[in-house]
mmCIF file of C-alpha atoms in Angstrom:
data_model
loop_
_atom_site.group_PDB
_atom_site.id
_atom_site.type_symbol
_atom_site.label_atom_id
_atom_site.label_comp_id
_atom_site.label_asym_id
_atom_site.label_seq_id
_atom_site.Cartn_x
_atom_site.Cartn_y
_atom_site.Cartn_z
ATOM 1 C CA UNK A 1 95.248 64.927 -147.194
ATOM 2 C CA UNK A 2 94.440 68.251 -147.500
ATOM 3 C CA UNK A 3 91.494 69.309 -144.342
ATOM 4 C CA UNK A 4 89.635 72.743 -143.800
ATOM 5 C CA UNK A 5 88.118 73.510 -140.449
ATOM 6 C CA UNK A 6 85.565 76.226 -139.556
ATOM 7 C CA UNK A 7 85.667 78.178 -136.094
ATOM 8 C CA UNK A 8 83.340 80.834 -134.501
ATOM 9 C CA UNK A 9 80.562 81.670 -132.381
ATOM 10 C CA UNK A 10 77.414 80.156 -133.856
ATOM 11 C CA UNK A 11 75.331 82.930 -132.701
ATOM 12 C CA UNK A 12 75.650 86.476 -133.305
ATOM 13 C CA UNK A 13 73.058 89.145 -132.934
ATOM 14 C CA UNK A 14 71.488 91.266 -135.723
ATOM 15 C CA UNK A 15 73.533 94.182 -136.693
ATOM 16 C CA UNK A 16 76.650 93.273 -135.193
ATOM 17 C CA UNK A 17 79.465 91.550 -137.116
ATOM 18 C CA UNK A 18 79.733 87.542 -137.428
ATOM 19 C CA UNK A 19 83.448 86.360 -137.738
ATOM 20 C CA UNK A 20 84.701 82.854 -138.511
ATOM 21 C CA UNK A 21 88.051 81.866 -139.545
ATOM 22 C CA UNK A 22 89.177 78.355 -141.665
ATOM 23 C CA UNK A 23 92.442 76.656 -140.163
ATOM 24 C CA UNK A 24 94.207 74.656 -143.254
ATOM 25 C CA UNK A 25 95.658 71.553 -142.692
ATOM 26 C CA UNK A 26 97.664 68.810 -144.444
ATOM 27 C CA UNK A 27 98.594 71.929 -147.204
ATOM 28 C CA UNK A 28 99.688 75.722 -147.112
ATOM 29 C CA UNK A 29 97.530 78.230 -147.985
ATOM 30 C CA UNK A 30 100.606 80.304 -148.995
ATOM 31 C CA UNK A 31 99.987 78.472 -152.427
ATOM 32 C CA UNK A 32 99.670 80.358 -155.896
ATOM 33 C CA UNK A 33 97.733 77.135 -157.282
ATOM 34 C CA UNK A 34 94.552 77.915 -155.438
ATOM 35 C CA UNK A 35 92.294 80.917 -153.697
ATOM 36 C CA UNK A 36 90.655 80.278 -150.223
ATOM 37 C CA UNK A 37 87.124 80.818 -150.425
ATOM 38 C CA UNK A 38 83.757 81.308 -148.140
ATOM 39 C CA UNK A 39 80.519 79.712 -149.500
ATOM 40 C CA UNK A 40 77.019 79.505 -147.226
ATOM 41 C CA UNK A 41 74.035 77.706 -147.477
ATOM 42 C CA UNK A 42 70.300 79.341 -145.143
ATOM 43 C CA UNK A 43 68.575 76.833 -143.861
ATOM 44 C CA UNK A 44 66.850 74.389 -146.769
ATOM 45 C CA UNK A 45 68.201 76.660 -149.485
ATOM 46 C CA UNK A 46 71.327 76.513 -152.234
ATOM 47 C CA UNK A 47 74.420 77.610 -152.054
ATOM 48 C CA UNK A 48 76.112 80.698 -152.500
ATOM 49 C CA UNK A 49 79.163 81.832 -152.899
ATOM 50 C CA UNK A 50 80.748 84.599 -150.491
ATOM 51 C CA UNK A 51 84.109 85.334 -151.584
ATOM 52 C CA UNK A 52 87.800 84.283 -151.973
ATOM 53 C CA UNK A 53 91.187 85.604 -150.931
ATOM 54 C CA UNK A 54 94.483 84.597 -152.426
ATOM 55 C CA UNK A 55 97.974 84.029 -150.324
ATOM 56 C CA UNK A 56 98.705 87.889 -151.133
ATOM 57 C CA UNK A 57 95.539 89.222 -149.195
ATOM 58 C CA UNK A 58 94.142 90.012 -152.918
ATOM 59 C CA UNK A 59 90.293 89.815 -152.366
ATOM 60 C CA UNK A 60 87.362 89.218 -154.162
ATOM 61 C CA UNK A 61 83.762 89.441 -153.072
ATOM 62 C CA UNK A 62 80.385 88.956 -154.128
ATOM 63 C CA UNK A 63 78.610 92.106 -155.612
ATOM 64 C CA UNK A 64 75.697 91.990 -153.537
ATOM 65 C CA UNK A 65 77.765 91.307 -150.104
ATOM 66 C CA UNK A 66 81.130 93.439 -150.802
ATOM 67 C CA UNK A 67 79.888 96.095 -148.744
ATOM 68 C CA UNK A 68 79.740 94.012 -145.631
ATOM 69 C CA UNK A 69 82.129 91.622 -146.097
ATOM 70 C CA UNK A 70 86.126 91.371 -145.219
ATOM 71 C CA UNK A 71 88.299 88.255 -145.554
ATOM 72 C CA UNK A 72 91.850 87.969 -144.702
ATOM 73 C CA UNK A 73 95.007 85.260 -144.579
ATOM 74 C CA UNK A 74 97.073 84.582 -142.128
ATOM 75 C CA UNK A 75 100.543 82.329 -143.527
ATOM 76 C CA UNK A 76 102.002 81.960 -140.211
ATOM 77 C CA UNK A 77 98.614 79.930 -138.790
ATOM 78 C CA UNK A 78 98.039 78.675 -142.109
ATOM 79 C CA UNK A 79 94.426 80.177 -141.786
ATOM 80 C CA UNK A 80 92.126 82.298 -143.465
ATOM 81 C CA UNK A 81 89.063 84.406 -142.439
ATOM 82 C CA UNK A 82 85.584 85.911 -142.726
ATOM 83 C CA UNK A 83 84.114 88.841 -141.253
ATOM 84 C CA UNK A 84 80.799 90.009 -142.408
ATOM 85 C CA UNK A 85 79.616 93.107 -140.730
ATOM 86 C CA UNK A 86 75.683 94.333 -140.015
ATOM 87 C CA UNK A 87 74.176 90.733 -140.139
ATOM 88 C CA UNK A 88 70.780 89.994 -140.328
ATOM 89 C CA UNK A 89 68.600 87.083 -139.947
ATOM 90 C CA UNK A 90 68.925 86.913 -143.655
ATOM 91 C CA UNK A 91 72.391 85.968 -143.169
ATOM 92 C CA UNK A 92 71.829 82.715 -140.919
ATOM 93 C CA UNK A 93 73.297 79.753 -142.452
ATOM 94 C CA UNK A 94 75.882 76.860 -142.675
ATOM 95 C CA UNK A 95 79.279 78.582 -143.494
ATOM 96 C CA UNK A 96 81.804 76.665 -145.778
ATOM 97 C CA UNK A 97 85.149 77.331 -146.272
ATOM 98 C CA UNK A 98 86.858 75.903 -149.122
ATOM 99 C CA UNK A 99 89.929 75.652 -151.342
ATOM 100 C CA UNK A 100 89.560 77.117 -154.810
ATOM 101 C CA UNK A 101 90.985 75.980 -157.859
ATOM 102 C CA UNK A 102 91.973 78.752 -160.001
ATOM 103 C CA UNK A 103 90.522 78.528 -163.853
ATOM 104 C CA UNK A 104 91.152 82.222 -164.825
ATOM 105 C CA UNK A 105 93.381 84.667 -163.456
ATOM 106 C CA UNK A 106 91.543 88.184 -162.971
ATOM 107 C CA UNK A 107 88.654 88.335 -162.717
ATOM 108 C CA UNK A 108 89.026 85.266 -160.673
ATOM 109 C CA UNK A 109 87.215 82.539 -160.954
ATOM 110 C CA UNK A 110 87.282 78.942 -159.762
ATOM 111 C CA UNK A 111 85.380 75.479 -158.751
ATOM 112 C CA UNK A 112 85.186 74.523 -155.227
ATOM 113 C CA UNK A 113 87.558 71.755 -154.585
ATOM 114 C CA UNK A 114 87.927 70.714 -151.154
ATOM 115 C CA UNK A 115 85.393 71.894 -148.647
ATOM 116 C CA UNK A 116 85.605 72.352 -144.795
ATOM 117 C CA UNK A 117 82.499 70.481 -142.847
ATOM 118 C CA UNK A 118 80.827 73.367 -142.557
ATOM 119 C CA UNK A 119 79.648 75.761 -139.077
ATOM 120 C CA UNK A 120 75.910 76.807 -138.834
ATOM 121 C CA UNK A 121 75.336 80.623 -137.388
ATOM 122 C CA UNK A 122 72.195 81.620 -136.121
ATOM 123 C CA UNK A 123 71.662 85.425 -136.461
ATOM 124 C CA UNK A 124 69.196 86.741 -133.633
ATOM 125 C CA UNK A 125 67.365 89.632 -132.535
ATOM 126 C CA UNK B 1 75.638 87.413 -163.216
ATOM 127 C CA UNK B 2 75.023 83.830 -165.082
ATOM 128 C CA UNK B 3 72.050 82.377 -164.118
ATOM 129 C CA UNK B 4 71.848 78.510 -163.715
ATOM 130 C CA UNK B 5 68.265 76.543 -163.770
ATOM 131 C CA UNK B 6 68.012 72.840 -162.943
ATOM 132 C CA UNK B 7 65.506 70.668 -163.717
ATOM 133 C CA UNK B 8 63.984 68.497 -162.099
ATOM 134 C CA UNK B 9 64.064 70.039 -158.217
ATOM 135 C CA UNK B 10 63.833 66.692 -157.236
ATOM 136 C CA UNK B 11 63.121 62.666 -158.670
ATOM 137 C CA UNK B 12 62.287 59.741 -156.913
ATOM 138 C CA UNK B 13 64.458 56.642 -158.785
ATOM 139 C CA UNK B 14 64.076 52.970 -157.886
ATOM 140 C CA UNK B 15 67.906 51.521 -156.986
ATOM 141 C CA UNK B 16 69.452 50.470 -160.304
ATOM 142 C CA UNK B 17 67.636 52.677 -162.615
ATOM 143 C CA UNK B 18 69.011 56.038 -164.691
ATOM 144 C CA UNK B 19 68.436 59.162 -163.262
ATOM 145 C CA UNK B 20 69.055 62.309 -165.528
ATOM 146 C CA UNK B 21 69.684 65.803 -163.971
ATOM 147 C CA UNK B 22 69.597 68.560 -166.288
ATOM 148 C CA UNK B 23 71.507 72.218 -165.724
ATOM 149 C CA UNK B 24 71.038 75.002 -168.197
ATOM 150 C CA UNK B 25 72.729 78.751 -167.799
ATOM 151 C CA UNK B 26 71.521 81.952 -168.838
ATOM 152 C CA UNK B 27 74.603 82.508 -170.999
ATOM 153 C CA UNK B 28 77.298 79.962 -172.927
ATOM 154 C CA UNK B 29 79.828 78.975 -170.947
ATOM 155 C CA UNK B 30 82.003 77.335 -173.385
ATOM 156 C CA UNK B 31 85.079 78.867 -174.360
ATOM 157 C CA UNK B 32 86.221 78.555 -177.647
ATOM 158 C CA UNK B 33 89.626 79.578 -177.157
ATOM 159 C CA UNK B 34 90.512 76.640 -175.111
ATOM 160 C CA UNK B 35 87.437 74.288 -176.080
ATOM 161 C CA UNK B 36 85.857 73.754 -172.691
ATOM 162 C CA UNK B 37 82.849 74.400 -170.810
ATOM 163 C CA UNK B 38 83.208 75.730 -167.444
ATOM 164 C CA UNK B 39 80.982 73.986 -165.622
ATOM 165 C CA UNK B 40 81.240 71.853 -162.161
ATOM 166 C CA UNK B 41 78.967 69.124 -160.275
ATOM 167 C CA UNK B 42 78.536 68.769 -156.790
ATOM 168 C CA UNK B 43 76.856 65.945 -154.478
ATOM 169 C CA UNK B 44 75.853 66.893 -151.283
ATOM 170 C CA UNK B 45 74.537 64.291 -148.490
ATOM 171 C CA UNK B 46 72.585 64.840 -146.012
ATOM 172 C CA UNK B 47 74.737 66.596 -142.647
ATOM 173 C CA UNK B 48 77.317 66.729 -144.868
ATOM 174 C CA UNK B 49 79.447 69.761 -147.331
ATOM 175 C CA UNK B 50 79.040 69.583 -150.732
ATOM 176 C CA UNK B 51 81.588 67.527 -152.994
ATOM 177 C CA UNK B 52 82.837 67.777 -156.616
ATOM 178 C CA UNK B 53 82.043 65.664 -158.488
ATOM 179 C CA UNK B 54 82.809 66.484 -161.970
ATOM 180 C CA UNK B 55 84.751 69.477 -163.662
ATOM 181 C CA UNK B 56 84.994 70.938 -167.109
ATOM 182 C CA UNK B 57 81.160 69.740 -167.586
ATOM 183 C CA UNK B 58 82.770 66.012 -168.013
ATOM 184 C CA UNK B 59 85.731 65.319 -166.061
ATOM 185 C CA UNK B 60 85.456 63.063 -163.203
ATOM 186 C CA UNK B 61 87.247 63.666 -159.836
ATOM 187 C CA UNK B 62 89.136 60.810 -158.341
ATOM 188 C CA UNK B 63 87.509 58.350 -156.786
ATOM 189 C CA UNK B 64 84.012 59.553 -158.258
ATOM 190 C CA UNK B 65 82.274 55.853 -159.558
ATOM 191 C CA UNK B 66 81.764 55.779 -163.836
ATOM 192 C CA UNK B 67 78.006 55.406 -162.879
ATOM 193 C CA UNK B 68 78.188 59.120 -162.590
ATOM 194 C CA UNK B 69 79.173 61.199 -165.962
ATOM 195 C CA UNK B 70 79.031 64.947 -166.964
ATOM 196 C CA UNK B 71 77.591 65.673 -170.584
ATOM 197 C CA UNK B 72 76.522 68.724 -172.775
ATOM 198 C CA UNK B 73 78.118 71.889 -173.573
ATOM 199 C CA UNK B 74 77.559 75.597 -174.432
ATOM 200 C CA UNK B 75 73.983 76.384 -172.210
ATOM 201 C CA UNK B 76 72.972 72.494 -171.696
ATOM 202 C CA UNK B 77 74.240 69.853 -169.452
ATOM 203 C CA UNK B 78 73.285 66.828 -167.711
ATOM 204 C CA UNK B 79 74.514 64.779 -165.002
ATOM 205 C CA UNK B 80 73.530 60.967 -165.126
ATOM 206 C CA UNK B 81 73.664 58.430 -162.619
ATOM 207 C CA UNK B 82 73.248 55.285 -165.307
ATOM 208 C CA UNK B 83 72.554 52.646 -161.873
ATOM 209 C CA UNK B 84 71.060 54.466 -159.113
ATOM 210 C CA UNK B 85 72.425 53.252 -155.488
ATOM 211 C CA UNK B 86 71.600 53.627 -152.240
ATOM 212 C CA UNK B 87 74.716 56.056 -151.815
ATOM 213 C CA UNK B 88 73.840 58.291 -154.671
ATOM 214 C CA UNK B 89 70.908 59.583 -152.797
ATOM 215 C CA UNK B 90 71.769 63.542 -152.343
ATOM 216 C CA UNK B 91 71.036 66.641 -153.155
ATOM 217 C CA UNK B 92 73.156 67.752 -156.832
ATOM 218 C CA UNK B 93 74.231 71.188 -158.009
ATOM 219 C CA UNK B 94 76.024 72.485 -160.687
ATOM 220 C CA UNK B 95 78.179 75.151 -160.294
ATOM 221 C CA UNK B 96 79.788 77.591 -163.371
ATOM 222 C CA UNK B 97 83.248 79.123 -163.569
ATOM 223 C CA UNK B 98 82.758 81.053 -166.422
ATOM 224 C CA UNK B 99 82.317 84.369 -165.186
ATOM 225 C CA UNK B 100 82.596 85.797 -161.734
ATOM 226 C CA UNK B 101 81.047 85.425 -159.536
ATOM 227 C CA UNK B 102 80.333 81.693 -159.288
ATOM 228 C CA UNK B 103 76.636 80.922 -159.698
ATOM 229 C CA UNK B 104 75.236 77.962 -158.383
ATOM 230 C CA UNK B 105 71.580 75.727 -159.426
ATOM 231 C CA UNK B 106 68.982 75.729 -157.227
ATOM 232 C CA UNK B 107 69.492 72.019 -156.318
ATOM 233 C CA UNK B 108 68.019 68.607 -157.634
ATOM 234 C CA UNK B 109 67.617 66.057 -154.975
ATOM 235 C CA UNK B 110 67.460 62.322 -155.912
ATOM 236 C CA UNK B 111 65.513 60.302 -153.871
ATOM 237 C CA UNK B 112 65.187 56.533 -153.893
ATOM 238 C CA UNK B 113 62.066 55.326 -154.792
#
């Protein structure tokens, strides 16, 4: 059964760069079924989706976070990563990682299908 | 990017009764070339991530009880819980795959009255 599991620091002070990375288990994430995706929740608040990479370090990010953000893959530790740059308190939330299922090709787009349990980060000053 | 509204934020349901949650988006997301709507539910528990529920607006994940069924199409859809139980109570979103990047509702929790 397929598992996704969050690691980082769950603090990181404003303006310097929070990094987490998603180890894969019970699947390969050198699959061209599905993208690997970050999604994060603030405190009380909805969810929103960071961005995705695909087994071929293709990226996509959101618009309003592209600036700041880089995700990579790693095949050989069957893991994937997130590294947003700059953060602010703004940016404090539960981090999900999560295995997309691919509906369209480019742009890409998918639904979330399998989630990680999740890793709060406090941003602080 | 495609908005999506929910409505209620949140209901208060006695165990065994319906409870209707209601997801509308700024734009169609039905595609005609293929006949589907691109639209996802999640539940999300308290402490816990979110899981799918339902895809293509009316699909049902494995293992997801019939209680729970995805309806509507183009800019309306509902998700309805037709015998509220004590392990429905959660928080619901709905999620469309339509256009990039995903947009997400705000959230409608169900609460047991």
């Amino acid at each position: 059964q397929l598992q996704l599991q969050e690691s980082g620091p769950g603090l990181v002070k404003s303006s310097e760069t929070l990094s987490l990375t998603c180890t894969v288990s019970g699947g390969s994430v050198n699959s061209r079924s599905y993208y690997w995706g970050w999604i994060r929740q603030p405190p009380g608040k909805g969810l929103e989706w960071i961005g995705s990479v695909y087994y071929s370090g293709k990226t996509y990010y959101h618009p309003s976070l592209e600036s700041r953000v880089t995700m990579s893959v790693d095949t050989s530790k069957n893991q994937f990563s997130l590294r947003l740059s700059s953060v602010t308190a703004a940016d404090t939330a539960v981090y999900y990682c999560a295995r997309l299922t691919i509906v369209m090709a480019w742009p890409p787009n998918y639904y979330m299908e399998v989630w990680g349990k999740g890793t709060t980060v406090t941003v602080f000053s | 990017d495609i908005v999506m509204t929910q409505s209620p934020d949140s209901l208060a349901v006695s165990l065994g009764e319906r409870a209707t949650i209601n997801c509308r988006s700024s734009q169609s997301i039905f595609y005609t070339s293929n006949n589907k709507n691109y639209l996802a539910w999640y539940q999300q528990k308290p402490g816990q991530p979110p899981k799918l529920l339902i895809n293509w607006a009316s699909t049902r994940e494995s293992g997801v009880p019939d209680r729970i069924s995805g309806s509507g199409s183009g800019t309306d859809f509902t998700l309805t819980i037709a015998s509220v139980q004590a392990e429905d109570v959660a928080i619901y979103y709905c999620q469309q795959f339509y256009s990039s990047p995903p947009t997400f509702g705000q959230g409608t929790k169900v609460e047991s009255k």
